[in-house]
mmCIF file of C-alpha atoms in Angstrom:
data_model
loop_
_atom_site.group_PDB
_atom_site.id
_atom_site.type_symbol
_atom_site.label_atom_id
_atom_site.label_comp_id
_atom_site.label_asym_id
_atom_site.label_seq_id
_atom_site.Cartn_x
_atom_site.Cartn_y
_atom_site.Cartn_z
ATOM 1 C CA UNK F 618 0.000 0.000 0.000
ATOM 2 C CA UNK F 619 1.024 3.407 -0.940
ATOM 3 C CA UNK F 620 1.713 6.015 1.542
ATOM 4 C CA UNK F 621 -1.197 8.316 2.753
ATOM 5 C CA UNK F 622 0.248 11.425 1.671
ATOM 6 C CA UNK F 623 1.629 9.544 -1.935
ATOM 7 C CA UNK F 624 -1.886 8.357 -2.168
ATOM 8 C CA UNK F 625 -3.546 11.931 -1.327
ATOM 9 C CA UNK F 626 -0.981 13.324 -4.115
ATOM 10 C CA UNK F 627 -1.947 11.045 -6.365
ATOM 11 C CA UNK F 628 -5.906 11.787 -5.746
ATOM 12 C CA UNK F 629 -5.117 15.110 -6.475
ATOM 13 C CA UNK F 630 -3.742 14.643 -9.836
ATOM 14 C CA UNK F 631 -6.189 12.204 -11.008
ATOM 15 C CA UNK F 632 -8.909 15.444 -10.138
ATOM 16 C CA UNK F 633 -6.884 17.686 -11.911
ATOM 17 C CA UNK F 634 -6.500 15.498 -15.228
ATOM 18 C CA UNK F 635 -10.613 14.829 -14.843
ATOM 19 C CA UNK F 636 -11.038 18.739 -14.604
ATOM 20 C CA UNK F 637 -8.341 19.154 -17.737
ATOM 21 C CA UNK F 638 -10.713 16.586 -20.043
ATOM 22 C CA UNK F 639 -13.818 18.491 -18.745
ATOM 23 C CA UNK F 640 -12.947 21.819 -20.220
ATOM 24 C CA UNK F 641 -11.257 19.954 -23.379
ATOM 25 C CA UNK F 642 -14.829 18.408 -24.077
ATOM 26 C CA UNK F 643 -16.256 21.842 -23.099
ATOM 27 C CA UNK F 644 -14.474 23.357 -25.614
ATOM 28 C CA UNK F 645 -15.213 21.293 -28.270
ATOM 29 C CA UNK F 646 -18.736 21.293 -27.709
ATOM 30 C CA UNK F 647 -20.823 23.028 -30.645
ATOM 31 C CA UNK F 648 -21.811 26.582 -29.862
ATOM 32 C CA UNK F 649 -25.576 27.526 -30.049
ATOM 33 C CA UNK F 650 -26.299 29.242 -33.310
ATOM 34 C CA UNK F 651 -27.976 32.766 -33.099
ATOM 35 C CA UNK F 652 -31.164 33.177 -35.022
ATOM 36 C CA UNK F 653 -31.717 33.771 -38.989
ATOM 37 C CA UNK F 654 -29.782 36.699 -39.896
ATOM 38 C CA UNK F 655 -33.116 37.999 -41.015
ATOM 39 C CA UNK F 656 -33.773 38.624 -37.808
ATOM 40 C CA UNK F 657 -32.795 41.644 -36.100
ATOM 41 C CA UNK F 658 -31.055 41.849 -33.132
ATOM 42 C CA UNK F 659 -32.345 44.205 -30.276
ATOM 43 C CA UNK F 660 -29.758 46.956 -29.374
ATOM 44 C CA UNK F 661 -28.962 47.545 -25.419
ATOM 45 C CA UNK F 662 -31.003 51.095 -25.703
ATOM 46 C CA UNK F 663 -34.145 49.142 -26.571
ATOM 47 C CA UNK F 664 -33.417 46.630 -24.162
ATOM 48 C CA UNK F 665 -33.452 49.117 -21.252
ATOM 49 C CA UNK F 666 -36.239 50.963 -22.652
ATOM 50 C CA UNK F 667 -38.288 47.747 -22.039
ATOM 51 C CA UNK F 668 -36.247 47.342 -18.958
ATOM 52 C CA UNK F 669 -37.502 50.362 -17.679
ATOM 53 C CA UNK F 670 -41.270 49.865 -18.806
ATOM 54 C CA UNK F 671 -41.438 46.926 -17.108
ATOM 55 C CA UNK F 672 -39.978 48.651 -13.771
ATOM 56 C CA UNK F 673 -42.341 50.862 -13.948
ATOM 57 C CA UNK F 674 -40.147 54.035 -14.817
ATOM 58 C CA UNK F 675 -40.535 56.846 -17.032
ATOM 59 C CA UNK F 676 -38.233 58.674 -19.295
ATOM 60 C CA UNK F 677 -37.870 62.102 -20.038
ATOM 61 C CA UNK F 678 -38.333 61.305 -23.687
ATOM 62 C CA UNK F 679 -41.487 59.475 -22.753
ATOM 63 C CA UNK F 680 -43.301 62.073 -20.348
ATOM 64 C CA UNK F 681 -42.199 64.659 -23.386
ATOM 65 C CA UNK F 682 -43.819 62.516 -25.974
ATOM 66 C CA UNK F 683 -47.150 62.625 -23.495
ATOM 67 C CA UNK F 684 -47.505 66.092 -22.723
ATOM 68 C CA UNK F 685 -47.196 66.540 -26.834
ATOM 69 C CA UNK F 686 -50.500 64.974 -27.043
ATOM 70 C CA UNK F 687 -52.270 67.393 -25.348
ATOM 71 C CA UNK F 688 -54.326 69.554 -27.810
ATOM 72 C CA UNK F 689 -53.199 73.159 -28.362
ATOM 73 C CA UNK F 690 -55.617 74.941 -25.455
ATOM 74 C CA UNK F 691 -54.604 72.449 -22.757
ATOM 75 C CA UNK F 692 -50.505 72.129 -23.615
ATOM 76 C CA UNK F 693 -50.484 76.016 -23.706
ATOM 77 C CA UNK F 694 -52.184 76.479 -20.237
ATOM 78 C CA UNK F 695 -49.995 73.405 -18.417
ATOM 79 C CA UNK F 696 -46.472 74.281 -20.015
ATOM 80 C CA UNK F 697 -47.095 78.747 -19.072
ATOM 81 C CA UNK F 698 -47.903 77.381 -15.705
ATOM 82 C CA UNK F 699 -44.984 74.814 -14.876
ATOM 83 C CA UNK F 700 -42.656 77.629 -16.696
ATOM 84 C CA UNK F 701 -44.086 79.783 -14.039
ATOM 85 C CA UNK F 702 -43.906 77.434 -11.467
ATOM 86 C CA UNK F 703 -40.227 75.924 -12.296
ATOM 87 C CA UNK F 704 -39.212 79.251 -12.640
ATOM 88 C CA UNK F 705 -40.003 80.881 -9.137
ATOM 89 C CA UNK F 706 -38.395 77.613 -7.659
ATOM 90 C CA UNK F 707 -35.112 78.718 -9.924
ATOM 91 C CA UNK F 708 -35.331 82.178 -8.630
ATOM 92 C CA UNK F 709 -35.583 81.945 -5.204
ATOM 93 C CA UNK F 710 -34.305 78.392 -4.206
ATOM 94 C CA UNK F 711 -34.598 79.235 -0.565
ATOM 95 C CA UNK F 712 -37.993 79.626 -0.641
ATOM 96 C CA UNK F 713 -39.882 76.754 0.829
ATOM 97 C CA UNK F 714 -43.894 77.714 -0.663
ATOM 98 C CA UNK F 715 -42.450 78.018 -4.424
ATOM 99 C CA UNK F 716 -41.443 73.719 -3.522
ATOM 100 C CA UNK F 717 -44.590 73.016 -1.876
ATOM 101 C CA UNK F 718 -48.027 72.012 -4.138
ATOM 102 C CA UNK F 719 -51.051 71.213 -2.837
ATOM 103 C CA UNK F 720 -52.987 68.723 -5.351
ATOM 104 C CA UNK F 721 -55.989 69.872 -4.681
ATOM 105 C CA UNK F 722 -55.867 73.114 -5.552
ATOM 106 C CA UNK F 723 -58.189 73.290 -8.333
ATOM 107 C CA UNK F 724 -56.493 75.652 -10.896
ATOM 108 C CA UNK F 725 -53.185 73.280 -10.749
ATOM 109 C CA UNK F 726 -55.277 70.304 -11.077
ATOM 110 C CA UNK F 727 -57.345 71.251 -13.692
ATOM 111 C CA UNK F 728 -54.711 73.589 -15.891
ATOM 112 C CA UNK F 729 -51.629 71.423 -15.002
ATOM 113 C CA UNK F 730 -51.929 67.863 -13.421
ATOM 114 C CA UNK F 731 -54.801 66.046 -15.152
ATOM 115 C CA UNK F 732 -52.953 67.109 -18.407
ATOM 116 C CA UNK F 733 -51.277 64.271 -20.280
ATOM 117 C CA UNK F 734 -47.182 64.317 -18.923
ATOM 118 C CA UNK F 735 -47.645 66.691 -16.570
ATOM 119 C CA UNK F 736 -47.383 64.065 -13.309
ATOM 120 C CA UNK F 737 -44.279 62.781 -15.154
ATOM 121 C CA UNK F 738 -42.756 66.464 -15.739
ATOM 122 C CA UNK F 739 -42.940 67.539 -11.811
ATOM 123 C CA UNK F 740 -41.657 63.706 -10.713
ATOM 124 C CA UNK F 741 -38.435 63.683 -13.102
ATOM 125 C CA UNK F 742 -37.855 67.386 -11.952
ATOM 126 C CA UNK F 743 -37.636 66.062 -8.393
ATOM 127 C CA UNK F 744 -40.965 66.826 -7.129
ATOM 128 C CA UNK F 745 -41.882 63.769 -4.406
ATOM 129 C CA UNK F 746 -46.015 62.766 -3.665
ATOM 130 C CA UNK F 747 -44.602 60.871 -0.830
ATOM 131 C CA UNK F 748 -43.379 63.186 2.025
ATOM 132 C CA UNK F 749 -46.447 64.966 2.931
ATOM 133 C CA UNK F 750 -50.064 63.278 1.751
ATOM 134 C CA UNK F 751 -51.544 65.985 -0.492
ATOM 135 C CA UNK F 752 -48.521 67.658 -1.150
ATOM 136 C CA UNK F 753 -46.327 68.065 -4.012
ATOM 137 C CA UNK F 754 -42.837 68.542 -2.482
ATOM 138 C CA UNK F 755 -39.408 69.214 -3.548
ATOM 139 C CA UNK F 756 -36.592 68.457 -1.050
ATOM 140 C CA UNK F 757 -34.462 71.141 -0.669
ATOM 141 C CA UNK F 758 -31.412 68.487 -1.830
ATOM 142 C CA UNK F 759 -33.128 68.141 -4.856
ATOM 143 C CA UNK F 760 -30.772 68.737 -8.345
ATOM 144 C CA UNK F 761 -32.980 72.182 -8.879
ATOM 145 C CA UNK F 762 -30.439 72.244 -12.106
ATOM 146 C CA UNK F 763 -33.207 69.500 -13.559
ATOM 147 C CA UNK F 764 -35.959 72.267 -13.700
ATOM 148 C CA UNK F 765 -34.139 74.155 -16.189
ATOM 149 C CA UNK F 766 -33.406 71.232 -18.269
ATOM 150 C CA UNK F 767 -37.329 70.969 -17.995
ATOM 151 C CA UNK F 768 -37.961 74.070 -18.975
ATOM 152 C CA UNK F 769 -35.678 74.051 -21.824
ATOM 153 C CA UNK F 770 -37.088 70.982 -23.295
ATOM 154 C CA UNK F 771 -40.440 72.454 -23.179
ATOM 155 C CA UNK F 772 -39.180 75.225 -24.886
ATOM 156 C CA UNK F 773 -38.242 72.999 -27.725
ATOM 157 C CA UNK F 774 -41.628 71.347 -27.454
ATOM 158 C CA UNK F 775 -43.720 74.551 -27.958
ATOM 159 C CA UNK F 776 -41.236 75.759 -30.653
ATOM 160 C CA UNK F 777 -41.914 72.910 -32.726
ATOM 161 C CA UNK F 778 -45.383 72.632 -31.696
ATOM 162 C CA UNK F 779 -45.673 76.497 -33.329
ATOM 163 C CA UNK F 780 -43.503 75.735 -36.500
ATOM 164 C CA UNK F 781 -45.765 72.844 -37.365
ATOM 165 C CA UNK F 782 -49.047 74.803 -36.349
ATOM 166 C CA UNK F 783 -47.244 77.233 -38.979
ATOM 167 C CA UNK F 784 -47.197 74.869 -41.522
ATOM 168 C CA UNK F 785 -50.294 73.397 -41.221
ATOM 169 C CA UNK F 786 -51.594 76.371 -41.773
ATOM 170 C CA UNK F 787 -49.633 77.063 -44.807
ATOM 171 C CA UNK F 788 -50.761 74.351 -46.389
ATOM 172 C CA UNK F 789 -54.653 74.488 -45.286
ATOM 173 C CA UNK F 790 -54.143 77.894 -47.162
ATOM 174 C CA UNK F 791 -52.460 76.632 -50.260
ATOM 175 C CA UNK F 792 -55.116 74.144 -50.221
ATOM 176 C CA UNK F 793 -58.195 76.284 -50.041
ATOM 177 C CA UNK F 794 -56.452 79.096 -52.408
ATOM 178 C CA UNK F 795 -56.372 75.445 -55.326
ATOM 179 C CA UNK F 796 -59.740 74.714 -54.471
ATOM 180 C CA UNK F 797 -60.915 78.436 -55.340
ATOM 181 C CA UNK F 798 -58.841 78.659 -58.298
ATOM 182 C CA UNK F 799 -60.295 74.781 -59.456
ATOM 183 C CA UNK F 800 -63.800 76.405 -58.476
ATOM 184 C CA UNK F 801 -63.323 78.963 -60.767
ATOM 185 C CA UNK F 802 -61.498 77.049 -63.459
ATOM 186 C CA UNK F 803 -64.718 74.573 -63.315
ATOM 187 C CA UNK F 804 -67.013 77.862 -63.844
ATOM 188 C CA UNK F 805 -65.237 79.225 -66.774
ATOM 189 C CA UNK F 806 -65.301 75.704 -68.790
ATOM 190 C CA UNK F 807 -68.752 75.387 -67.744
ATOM 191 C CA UNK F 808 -69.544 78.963 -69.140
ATOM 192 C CA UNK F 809 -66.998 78.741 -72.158
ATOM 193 C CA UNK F 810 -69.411 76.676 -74.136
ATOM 194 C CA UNK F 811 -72.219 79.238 -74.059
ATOM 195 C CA UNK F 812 -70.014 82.163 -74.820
ATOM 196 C CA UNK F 813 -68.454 80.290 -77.644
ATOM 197 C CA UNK F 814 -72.111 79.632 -78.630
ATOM 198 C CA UNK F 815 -73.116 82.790 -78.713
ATOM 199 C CA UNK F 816 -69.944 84.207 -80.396
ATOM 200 C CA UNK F 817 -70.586 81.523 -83.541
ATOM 201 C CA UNK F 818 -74.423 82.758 -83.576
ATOM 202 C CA UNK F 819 -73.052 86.468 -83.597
ATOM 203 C CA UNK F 820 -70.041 85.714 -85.696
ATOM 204 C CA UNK F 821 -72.876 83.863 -88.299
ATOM 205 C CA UNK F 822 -75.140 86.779 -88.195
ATOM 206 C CA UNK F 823 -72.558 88.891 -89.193
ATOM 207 C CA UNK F 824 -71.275 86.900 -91.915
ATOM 208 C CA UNK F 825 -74.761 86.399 -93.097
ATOM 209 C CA UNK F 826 -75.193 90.280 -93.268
ATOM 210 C CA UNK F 827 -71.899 90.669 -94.975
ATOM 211 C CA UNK F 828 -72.901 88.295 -97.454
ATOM 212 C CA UNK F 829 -75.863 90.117 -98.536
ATOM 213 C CA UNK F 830 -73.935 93.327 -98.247
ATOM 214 C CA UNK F 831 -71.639 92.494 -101.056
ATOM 215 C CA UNK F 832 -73.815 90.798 -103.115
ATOM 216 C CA UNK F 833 -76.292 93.552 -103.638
ATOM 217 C CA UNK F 834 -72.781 94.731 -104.481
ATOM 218 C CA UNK F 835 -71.716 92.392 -107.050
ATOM 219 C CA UNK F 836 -75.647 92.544 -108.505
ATOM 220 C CA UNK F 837 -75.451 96.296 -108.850
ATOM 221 C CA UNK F 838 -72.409 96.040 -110.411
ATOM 222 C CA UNK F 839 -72.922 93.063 -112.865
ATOM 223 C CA UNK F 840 -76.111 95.445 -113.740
ATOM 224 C CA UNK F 841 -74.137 98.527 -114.121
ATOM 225 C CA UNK F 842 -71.912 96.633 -116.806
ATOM 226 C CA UNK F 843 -74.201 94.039 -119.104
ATOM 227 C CA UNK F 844 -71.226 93.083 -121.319
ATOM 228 C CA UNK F 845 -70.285 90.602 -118.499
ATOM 229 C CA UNK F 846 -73.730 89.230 -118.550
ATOM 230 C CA UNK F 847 -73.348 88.515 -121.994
ATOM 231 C CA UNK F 848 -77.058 88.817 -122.376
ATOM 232 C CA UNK F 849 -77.867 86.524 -119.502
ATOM 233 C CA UNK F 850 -80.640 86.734 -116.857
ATOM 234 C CA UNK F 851 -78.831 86.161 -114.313
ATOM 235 C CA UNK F 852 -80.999 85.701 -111.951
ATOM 236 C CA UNK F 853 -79.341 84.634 -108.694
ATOM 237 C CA UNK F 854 -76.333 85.705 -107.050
ATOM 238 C CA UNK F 855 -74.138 83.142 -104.428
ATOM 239 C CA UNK F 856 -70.319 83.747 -103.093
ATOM 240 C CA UNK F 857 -68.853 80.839 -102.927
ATOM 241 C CA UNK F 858 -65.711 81.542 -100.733
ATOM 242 C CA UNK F 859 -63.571 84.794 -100.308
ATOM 243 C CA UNK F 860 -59.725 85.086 -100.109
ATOM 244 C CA UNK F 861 -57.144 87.877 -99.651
ATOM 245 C CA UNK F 862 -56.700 89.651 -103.054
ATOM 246 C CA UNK F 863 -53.916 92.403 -103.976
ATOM 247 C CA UNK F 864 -53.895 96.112 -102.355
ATOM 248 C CA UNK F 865 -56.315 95.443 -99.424
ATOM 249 C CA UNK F 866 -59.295 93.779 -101.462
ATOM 250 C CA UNK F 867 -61.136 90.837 -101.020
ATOM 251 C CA UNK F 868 -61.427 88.583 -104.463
ATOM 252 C CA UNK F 869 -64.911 86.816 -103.932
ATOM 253 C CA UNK F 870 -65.740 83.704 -105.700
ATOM 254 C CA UNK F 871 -69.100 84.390 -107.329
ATOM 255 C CA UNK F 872 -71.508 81.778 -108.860
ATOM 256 C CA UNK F 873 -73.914 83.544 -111.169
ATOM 257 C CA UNK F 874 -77.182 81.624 -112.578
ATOM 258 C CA UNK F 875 -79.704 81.623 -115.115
ATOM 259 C CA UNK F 876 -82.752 79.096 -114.379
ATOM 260 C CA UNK F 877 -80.500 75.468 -114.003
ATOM 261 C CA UNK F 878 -77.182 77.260 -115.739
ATOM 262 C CA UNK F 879 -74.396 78.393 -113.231
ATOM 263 C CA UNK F 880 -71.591 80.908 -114.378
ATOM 264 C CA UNK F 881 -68.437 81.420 -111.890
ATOM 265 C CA UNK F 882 -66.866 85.391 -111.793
ATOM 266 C CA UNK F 883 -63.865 87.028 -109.568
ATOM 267 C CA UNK F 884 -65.206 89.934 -108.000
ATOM 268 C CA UNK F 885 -62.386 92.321 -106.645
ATOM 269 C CA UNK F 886 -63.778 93.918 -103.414
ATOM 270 C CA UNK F 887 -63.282 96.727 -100.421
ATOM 271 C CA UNK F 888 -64.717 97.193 -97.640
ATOM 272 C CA UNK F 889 -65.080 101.118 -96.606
ATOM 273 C CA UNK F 890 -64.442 102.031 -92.727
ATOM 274 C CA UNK F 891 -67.872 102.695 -92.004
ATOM 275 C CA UNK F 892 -68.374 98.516 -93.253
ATOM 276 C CA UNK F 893 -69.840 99.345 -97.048
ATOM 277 C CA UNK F 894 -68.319 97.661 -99.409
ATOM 278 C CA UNK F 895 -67.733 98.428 -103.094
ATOM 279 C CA UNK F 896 -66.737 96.242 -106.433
ATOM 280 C CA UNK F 897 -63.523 97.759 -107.994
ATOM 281 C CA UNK F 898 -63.794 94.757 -110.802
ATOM 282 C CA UNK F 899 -65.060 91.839 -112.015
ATOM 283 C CA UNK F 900 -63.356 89.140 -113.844
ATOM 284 C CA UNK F 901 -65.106 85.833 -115.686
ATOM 285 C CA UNK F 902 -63.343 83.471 -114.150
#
């Protein structure tokens, strides 16, 4: 038999070797594979975002994002009377009744706590429920530097909250300046078609006139000079189509006829200021 202490060295060596395989076999065990790549992985800020949640803690971030959803009446009145309130703690620090609210007064329930955020605002600045049982309270070892960072945040708040009021508005303008201007592009293509109506009618009337104007014309003329008759009866007068002619006249196609016989002439035209016109020629054509 070995010797105790040869046999309690020899113990110890055989642990050793059994602890040496352990962490070999350890080590060459296969790792657990994270998930799908697809999947993405959760950084540490949402992780103690929902750490927090689940404490039961708010951020500043959060209480911000509350008070935000007040509507524009409500978030005016709360944040003018926390600035007001913040801001006599900041100027006189000493003074005990500018850290001391009582919940029930009505105007500071009504105008500040019942908003949205508001209970979050006054506990992140410091303010404690639990010293005196009705009593807002802030200790005087309280980090007073966390009002201002309050009140600057709010500041950004309401400045944003104005520059997107702006906007809005700029664009419920532009909007309703379109819809007038569509409104009255709608009424002129409804009314275009009657104007245009009565601007053919008018534009025919005229035309008719003119017509008759210069064919009494072309009749008193063809009468004034037989020879381009040629002994006809012409009996009927018709002007066929009109185009620009030389020095400022107007050569009219004229179809002449006796009975079921049609003759064709160029009559050389002008038209006076005063809207008479006149035959300077006529030409068989």
């Amino acid at each position: 038999p070995l010797p105790s202490n040869e046999g309690e060295h020899m113990a110890t060596q055989a642990k050793l070797l059994a602890a040496l395989r352990k962490n070999a076999d350890d080590e060459n065990d296969t790792p657990r594979l994270p998930g799908p790549a697809s999947e993405p992985v959760a950084d540490q800020g949402v992780l103690k975002l929902r750490k927090s949640n689940l404490l039961g803690t708010v951020t500043w971030e959060q209480a911000l994002e509350k008070l935000d959803l007040n509507g524009k009446h409500d978030h005016a009145e709360c944040t003018a009377t926390i600035a007001k309130m913040f801001g006599n703690v900041l100027a006189n620090p000493s003074e005990p009744k500018y850290r001391k609210i009582r919940l029930a007064n009505p105007n500071f329930s009504a105008k500040v706590y019942s908003c949205s955020g508001a209970p979050e605002i006054f506990r992140l600045a410091g303010f404690k429920d639990t010293v005196e049982q009705g009593f807002l309270l802030l200790p005087a070892t309280a980090d007073i530097s966390l009002l201002q960072c309050a009140l600057d945040e709010i500041a950004k708040q309401i400045a944003a909250r104005s520059e997107a009021e702006e906007k809005k508005r700029k664009k419920e303008h532009e909007r309703a300046v379109q819809a007038r201007e569509a409104r009255s592009a709608k009424k002129r293509e409804e009314s275009e078609p009657a104007r245009f109506d009565a601007a053919v009618a008018g534009a025919s009337s005229m035309m008719v006139d003119e017509d008759e104007v210069m064919i009494a014309a072309i009749e008193a003329f063809m009468d004034a000079h037989p020879d381009l008759k040629k002994g006809r009866n012409l009996d009927t007068y018709a002007i066929e189509r009109q185009a620009p002619g030389p020095a400022d006249t107007v050569v009219a196609t004229v179809t002449a006829s006796e009975r079921t016989n049609y003759y064709d002439y160029h009559a050389f035209m002008k038209r006076s200021k005063h809207g008479e016109w006149s035959v300077q020629k006529i030409e068989i054509a």
